[in-house]
Amino acid sequence: MSDAFAYLSVLLSIVLGLAIAEILQGYGVLLRSRSNVEIYAPPLIWSVMVLILATHFWWASFGLSTRENWSFAAFSAVLLQTIMLFMGAALILPHSAPGPVDLRAHYYKERAPFFAFGLLFLLVGFLKLWLLSDPFQGLTLGFFAFFTLMALLGLLFTRPRVHEVLAPVMAVGIVIFITIMFARLQSSQ
């Protein structure tokens, strides 16, 4: 591991840890309010996906450990993408529950900023790919294009049926993407 990456990865780990903590705090609210929670699947699916993405992002960052030369722009892109993930994590579940918790109402209240941060996560991801010359760029670009289309649908459409289909479709896409990426990472070692 390069000394530069060891130093830079500490900040990434902190932000990713905070993103995970945001989701876990949301689960704590749901647990403490369990008798007054109106369950709605999309935010629960998204919360699991954000946890998986945070873990994947942290794990995949080990691939950057051999990089010797870091520019401020390249590190900023990696950090900014991590921050966008944190912002999505901060929005997807409620963090306080003075009364009943309506996950559906919370989801649609935070839908636009959640998907806006998702789009920013993807746009910064495109920049990161370009700055870091990702070896799996073609595959990653294809998935990012798919995820961008799905995030745009989430941002532009308010119909519940769209979101009730979108969340599981994105979940399957994310799982497939991560599975393929890890298979490729394993075979390249």
PDB file of C-alpha atoms in Angstrom:
ATOM      1  CA  MET A   1       0.000   0.000   0.000  1.00  0.00           C
ATOM      2  CA  SER A   2       1.409   3.386  -0.927  1.00  0.00           C
ATOM      3  CA  ASP A   3       1.965   5.876   1.843  1.00  0.00           C
ATOM      4  CA  ALA A   4      -0.162   8.399  -0.030  1.00  0.00           C
ATOM      5  CA  PHE A   5      -3.135   6.064  -0.212  1.00  0.00           C
ATOM      6  CA  ALA A   6      -2.782   5.007   3.425  1.00  0.00           C
ATOM      7  CA  TYR A   7      -3.009   8.666   4.386  1.00  0.00           C
ATOM      8  CA  LEU A   8      -5.858   9.521   2.000  1.00  0.00           C
ATOM      9  CA  SER A   9      -7.914   6.405   2.770  1.00  0.00           C
ATOM     10  CA  VAL A  10      -8.402   7.460   6.382  1.00  0.00           C
ATOM     11  CA  LEU A  11     -10.683  10.324   5.329  1.00  0.00           C
ATOM     12  CA  LEU A  12     -12.626   8.072   2.943  1.00  0.00           C
ATOM     13  CA  SER A  13     -13.100   5.513   5.722  1.00  0.00           C
ATOM     14  CA  ILE A  14     -14.444   8.170   8.083  1.00  0.00           C
ATOM     15  CA  VAL A  15     -17.026   9.411   5.572  1.00  0.00           C
ATOM     16  CA  LEU A  16     -18.079   5.865   4.676  1.00  0.00           C
ATOM     17  CA  GLY A  17     -18.349   5.009   8.380  1.00  0.00           C
ATOM     18  CA  LEU A  18     -20.600   8.023   8.857  1.00  0.00           C
ATOM     19  CA  ALA A  19     -22.775   6.916   5.920  1.00  0.00           C
ATOM     20  CA  ILE A  20     -23.165   3.480   7.476  1.00  0.00           C
ATOM     21  CA  ALA A  21     -23.939   5.095  10.833  1.00  0.00           C
ATOM     22  CA  GLU A  22     -26.697   7.184   9.203  1.00  0.00           C
ATOM     23  CA  ILE A  23     -28.425   4.052   7.942  1.00  0.00           C
ATOM     24  CA  LEU A  24     -27.975   2.235  11.243  1.00  0.00           C
ATOM     25  CA  GLN A  25     -29.404   5.222  13.144  1.00  0.00           C
ATOM     26  CA  GLY A  26     -32.423   5.123  10.835  1.00  0.00           C
ATOM     27  CA  TYR A  27     -32.851   1.427  11.611  1.00  0.00           C
ATOM     28  CA  GLY A  28     -32.629   2.308  15.309  1.00  0.00           C
ATOM     29  CA  VAL A  29     -35.493   4.783  14.915  1.00  0.00           C
ATOM     30  CA  LEU A  30     -37.576   2.132  13.155  1.00  0.00           C
ATOM     31  CA  LEU A  31     -36.764  -0.409  15.832  1.00  0.00           C
ATOM     32  CA  ARG A  32     -37.638   1.920  18.717  1.00  0.00           C
ATOM     33  CA  SER A  33     -40.867   2.963  16.970  1.00  0.00           C
ATOM     34  CA  ARG A  34     -41.727  -0.526  15.694  1.00  0.00           C
ATOM     35  CA  SER A  35     -45.292  -0.461  16.999  1.00  0.00           C
ATOM     36  CA  ASN A  36     -45.968   2.807  15.117  1.00  0.00           C
ATOM     37  CA  VAL A  37     -44.135   2.237  11.827  1.00  0.00           C
ATOM     38  CA  GLU A  38     -45.944   2.184   8.501  1.00  0.00           C
ATOM     39  CA  ILE A  39     -43.672  -0.018   6.400  1.00  0.00           C
ATOM     40  CA  TYR A  40     -42.930   0.926   2.805  1.00  0.00           C
ATOM     41  CA  ALA A  41     -40.529  -1.201   0.770  1.00  0.00           C
ATOM     42  CA  PRO A  42     -38.608   1.328  -1.410  1.00  0.00           C
ATOM     43  CA  PRO A  43     -36.779   3.153   1.417  1.00  0.00           C
ATOM     44  CA  LEU A  44     -35.985  -0.155   3.121  1.00  0.00           C
ATOM     45  CA  ILE A  45     -34.567  -1.553  -0.133  1.00  0.00           C
ATOM     46  CA  TRP A  46     -32.600   1.640  -0.715  1.00  0.00           C
ATOM     47  CA  SER A  47     -31.226   1.624   2.817  1.00  0.00           C
ATOM     48  CA  VAL A  48     -29.858  -1.896   2.311  1.00  0.00           C
ATOM     49  CA  MET A  49     -28.418  -0.868  -1.067  1.00  0.00           C
ATOM     50  CA  VAL A  50     -26.694   2.161   0.451  1.00  0.00           C
ATOM     51  CA  LEU A  51     -25.127  -0.120   3.083  1.00  0.00           C
ATOM     52  CA  ILE A  52     -23.967  -2.480   0.348  1.00  0.00           C
ATOM     53  CA  LEU A  53     -22.643   0.407  -1.773  1.00  0.00           C
ATOM     54  CA  ALA A  54     -20.752   1.874   1.173  1.00  0.00           C
ATOM     55  CA  THR A  55     -19.181  -1.489   1.896  1.00  0.00           C
ATOM     56  CA  HIS A  56     -18.395  -2.045  -1.788  1.00  0.00           C
ATOM     57  CA  PHE A  57     -16.936   1.438  -2.119  1.00  0.00           C
ATOM     58  CA  TRP A  58     -14.686   0.855   0.890  1.00  0.00           C
ATOM     59  CA  TRP A  59     -13.611  -2.583  -0.357  1.00  0.00           C
ATOM     60  CA  ALA A  60     -13.038  -1.400  -3.924  1.00  0.00           C
ATOM     61  CA  SER A  61     -10.917   1.480  -2.661  1.00  0.00           C
ATOM     62  CA  PHE A  62      -8.231  -1.090  -1.821  1.00  0.00           C
ATOM     63  CA  GLY A  63      -7.711  -1.292  -5.566  1.00  0.00           C
ATOM     64  CA  LEU A  64      -6.419   2.267  -5.369  1.00  0.00           C
ATOM     65  CA  SER A  65      -3.748   1.309  -2.836  1.00  0.00           C
ATOM     66  CA  THR A  66      -1.158   0.582  -5.521  1.00  0.00           C
ATOM     67  CA  ARG A  67      -1.592   3.986  -7.114  1.00  0.00           C
ATOM     68  CA  GLU A  68       1.583   5.952  -6.428  1.00  0.00           C
ATOM     69  CA  ASN A  69       0.772   9.328  -7.935  1.00  0.00           C
ATOM     70  CA  TRP A  70      -2.261  11.134  -6.616  1.00  0.00           C
ATOM     71  CA  SER A  71      -3.464  14.474  -7.886  1.00  0.00           C
ATOM     72  CA  PHE A  72      -5.715  16.678  -5.831  1.00  0.00           C
ATOM     73  CA  ALA A  73      -8.369  16.356  -8.571  1.00  0.00           C
ATOM     74  CA  ALA A  74      -8.303  12.543  -8.497  1.00  0.00           C
ATOM     75  CA  PHE A  75      -8.518  12.363  -4.721  1.00  0.00           C
ATOM     76  CA  SER A  76     -11.220  15.047  -4.692  1.00  0.00           C
ATOM     77  CA  ALA A  77     -13.330  12.997  -7.108  1.00  0.00           C
ATOM     78  CA  VAL A  78     -13.016   9.907  -4.902  1.00  0.00           C
ATOM     79  CA  LEU A  79     -13.829  11.949  -1.782  1.00  0.00           C
ATOM     80  CA  LEU A  80     -16.718  13.807  -3.430  1.00  0.00           C
ATOM     81  CA  GLN A  81     -18.291  10.556  -4.597  1.00  0.00           C
ATOM     82  CA  THR A  82     -18.025   9.246  -1.033  1.00  0.00           C
ATOM     83  CA  ILE A  83     -19.713  12.406   0.255  1.00  0.00           C
ATOM     84  CA  MET A  84     -22.593  11.980  -2.215  1.00  0.00           C
ATOM     85  CA  LEU A  85     -23.099   8.454  -0.873  1.00  0.00           C
ATOM     86  CA  PHE A  86     -23.195   9.849   2.668  1.00  0.00           C
ATOM     87  CA  MET A  87     -25.790  12.458   1.663  1.00  0.00           C
ATOM     88  CA  GLY A  88     -28.055   9.763   0.225  1.00  0.00           C
ATOM     89  CA  ALA A  89     -27.618   7.742   3.421  1.00  0.00           C
ATOM     90  CA  ALA A  90     -28.602  10.782   5.474  1.00  0.00           C
ATOM     91  CA  LEU A  91     -31.893  11.148   3.593  1.00  0.00           C
ATOM     92  CA  ILE A  92     -33.297   7.667   3.033  1.00  0.00           C
ATOM     93  CA  LEU A  93     -34.576   6.892   6.550  1.00  0.00           C
ATOM     94  CA  PRO A  94     -36.050   9.156   9.241  1.00  0.00           C
ATOM     95  CA  HIS A  95     -33.753  10.033  12.150  1.00  0.00           C
ATOM     96  CA  SER A  96     -36.318  10.982  14.722  1.00  0.00           C
ATOM     97  CA  ALA A  97     -39.760   9.747  15.558  1.00  0.00           C
ATOM     98  CA  PRO A  98     -41.752  11.889  17.960  1.00  0.00           C
ATOM     99  CA  GLY A  99     -44.840  10.043  16.762  1.00  0.00           C
ATOM    100  CA  PRO A 100     -45.780   7.420  14.198  1.00  0.00           C
ATOM    101  CA  VAL A 101     -43.216   6.757  11.452  1.00  0.00           C
ATOM    102  CA  ASP A 102     -44.652   6.795   7.950  1.00  0.00           C
ATOM    103  CA  LEU A 103     -41.863   5.491   5.710  1.00  0.00           C
ATOM    104  CA  ARG A 104     -43.900   6.207   2.580  1.00  0.00           C
ATOM    105  CA  ALA A 105     -44.425   9.890   3.498  1.00  0.00           C
ATOM    106  CA  HIS A 106     -40.761  10.278   4.470  1.00  0.00           C
ATOM    107  CA  TYR A 107     -39.597   8.642   1.240  1.00  0.00           C
ATOM    108  CA  TYR A 108     -41.631  10.932  -1.013  1.00  0.00           C
ATOM    109  CA  LYS A 109     -40.642  13.982   1.027  1.00  0.00           C
ATOM    110  CA  GLU A 110     -36.938  13.149   0.513  1.00  0.00           C
ATOM    111  CA  ARG A 111     -37.252  11.535  -2.941  1.00  0.00           C
ATOM    112  CA  ALA A 112     -35.983  14.462  -5.012  1.00  0.00           C
ATOM    113  CA  PRO A 113     -32.860  15.237  -2.956  1.00  0.00           C
ATOM    114  CA  PHE A 114     -32.100  11.511  -2.522  1.00  0.00           C
ATOM    115  CA  PHE A 115     -32.118  10.906  -6.273  1.00  0.00           C
ATOM    116  CA  ALA A 116     -30.328  14.213  -6.943  1.00  0.00           C
ATOM    117  CA  PHE A 117     -27.474  13.062  -4.691  1.00  0.00           C
ATOM    118  CA  GLY A 118     -27.624   9.682  -6.452  1.00  0.00           C
ATOM    119  CA  LEU A 119     -27.154  11.420  -9.796  1.00  0.00           C
ATOM    120  CA  LEU A 120     -24.291  13.489  -8.389  1.00  0.00           C
ATOM    121  CA  PHE A 121     -22.735  10.256  -7.052  1.00  0.00           C
ATOM    122  CA  LEU A 122     -22.861   8.828 -10.577  1.00  0.00           C
ATOM    123  CA  LEU A 123     -21.638  11.998 -12.311  1.00  0.00           C
ATOM    124  CA  VAL A 124     -18.668  12.238  -9.967  1.00  0.00           C
ATOM    125  CA  GLY A 125     -18.142   8.513 -10.592  1.00  0.00           C
ATOM    126  CA  PHE A 126     -17.813   9.216 -14.323  1.00  0.00           C
ATOM    127  CA  LEU A 127     -15.226  11.912 -13.503  1.00  0.00           C
ATOM    128  CA  LYS A 128     -13.395   9.537 -11.158  1.00  0.00           C
ATOM    129  CA  LEU A 129     -13.226   6.859 -13.868  1.00  0.00           C
ATOM    130  CA  TRP A 130     -11.701   9.340 -16.251  1.00  0.00           C
ATOM    131  CA  LEU A 131      -9.199  10.735 -13.736  1.00  0.00           C
ATOM    132  CA  LEU A 132      -8.091   7.346 -12.423  1.00  0.00           C
ATOM    133  CA  SER A 133      -8.177   5.429 -15.729  1.00  0.00           C
ATOM    134  CA  ASP A 134     -10.264   2.583 -14.317  1.00  0.00           C
ATOM    135  CA  PRO A 135      -9.222  -0.767 -15.867  1.00  0.00           C
ATOM    136  CA  PHE A 136     -12.890  -1.871 -16.044  1.00  0.00           C
ATOM    137  CA  GLN A 137     -14.035   1.407 -17.569  1.00  0.00           C
ATOM    138  CA  GLY A 138     -16.235  -0.092 -20.326  1.00  0.00           C
ATOM    139  CA  LEU A 139     -18.180  -2.327 -17.973  1.00  0.00           C
ATOM    140  CA  THR A 140     -18.423   0.377 -15.342  1.00  0.00           C
ATOM    141  CA  LEU A 141     -19.603   2.972 -17.862  1.00  0.00           C
ATOM    142  CA  GLY A 142     -22.368   0.648 -19.027  1.00  0.00           C
ATOM    143  CA  PHE A 143     -23.646   0.085 -15.525  1.00  0.00           C
ATOM    144  CA  PHE A 144     -23.284   3.783 -14.660  1.00  0.00           C
ATOM    145  CA  ALA A 145     -25.367   4.687 -17.723  1.00  0.00           C
ATOM    146  CA  PHE A 146     -28.073   2.234 -16.573  1.00  0.00           C
ATOM    147  CA  PHE A 147     -27.960   3.575 -13.003  1.00  0.00           C
ATOM    148  CA  THR A 148     -28.106   7.166 -14.287  1.00  0.00           C
ATOM    149  CA  LEU A 149     -31.250   6.382 -16.290  1.00  0.00           C
ATOM    150  CA  MET A 150     -32.849   4.723 -13.247  1.00  0.00           C
ATOM    151  CA  ALA A 151     -31.902   7.650 -10.968  1.00  0.00           C
ATOM    152  CA  LEU A 152     -33.402  10.091 -13.478  1.00  0.00           C
ATOM    153  CA  LEU A 153     -36.639   8.093 -13.425  1.00  0.00           C
ATOM    154  CA  GLY A 154     -36.628   8.273  -9.622  1.00  0.00           C
ATOM    155  CA  LEU A 155     -36.022  12.009  -9.711  1.00  0.00           C
ATOM    156  CA  LEU A 156     -38.572  12.857 -12.401  1.00  0.00           C
ATOM    157  CA  PHE A 157     -41.456  10.531 -11.551  1.00  0.00           C
ATOM    158  CA  THR A 158     -43.506  10.739  -8.372  1.00  0.00           C
ATOM    159  CA  ARG A 159     -45.883   7.868  -9.094  1.00  0.00           C
ATOM    160  CA  PRO A 160     -45.541   5.252  -6.337  1.00  0.00           C
ATOM    161  CA  ARG A 161     -45.682   2.358  -8.808  1.00  0.00           C
ATOM    162  CA  VAL A 162     -42.547   3.681 -10.548  1.00  0.00           C
ATOM    163  CA  HIS A 163     -40.662   3.722  -7.238  1.00  0.00           C
ATOM    164  CA  GLU A 164     -42.011   0.369  -6.136  1.00  0.00           C
ATOM    165  CA  VAL A 165     -40.523  -1.164  -9.307  1.00  0.00           C
ATOM    166  CA  LEU A 166     -37.441   1.059  -9.459  1.00  0.00           C
ATOM    167  CA  ALA A 167     -36.038   0.127  -6.029  1.00  0.00           C
ATOM    168  CA  PRO A 168     -35.899  -3.658  -6.607  1.00  0.00           C
ATOM    169  CA  VAL A 169     -34.687  -3.226 -10.211  1.00  0.00           C
ATOM    170  CA  MET A 170     -31.852  -0.999  -9.003  1.00  0.00           C
ATOM    171  CA  ALA A 171     -31.112  -3.435  -6.175  1.00  0.00           C
ATOM    172  CA  VAL A 172     -30.720  -6.295  -8.654  1.00  0.00           C
ATOM    173  CA  GLY A 173     -28.570  -4.065 -10.894  1.00  0.00           C
ATOM    174  CA  ILE A 174     -26.321  -3.069  -8.001  1.00  0.00           C
ATOM    175  CA  VAL A 175     -25.886  -6.680  -6.871  1.00  0.00           C
ATOM    176  CA  ILE A 176     -25.051  -7.792 -10.434  1.00  0.00           C
ATOM    177  CA  PHE A 177     -22.592  -4.906 -10.867  1.00  0.00           C
ATOM    178  CA  ILE A 178     -20.802  -5.646  -7.598  1.00  0.00           C
ATOM    179  CA  THR A 179     -20.723  -9.392  -8.322  1.00  0.00           C
ATOM    180  CA  ILE A 180     -19.180  -8.835 -11.762  1.00  0.00           C
ATOM    181  CA  MET A 181     -16.694  -6.280 -10.424  1.00  0.00           C
ATOM    182  CA  PHE A 182     -15.515  -8.603  -7.654  1.00  0.00           C
ATOM    183  CA  ALA A 183     -15.245 -11.533 -10.068  1.00  0.00           C
ATOM    184  CA  ARG A 184     -13.105  -9.383 -12.350  1.00  0.00           C
ATOM    185  CA  LEU A 185     -11.019  -8.076  -9.457  1.00  0.00           C
ATOM    186  CA  GLN A 186     -10.385 -11.667  -8.305  1.00  0.00           C
ATOM    187  CA  SER A 187      -9.395 -12.845 -11.783  1.00  0.00           C
ATOM    188  CA  SER A 188      -7.027  -9.892 -12.314  1.00  0.00           C
ATOM    189  CA  GLN A 189      -5.000 -10.686  -9.183  1.00  0.00           C
TER     190      GLN A 189
END
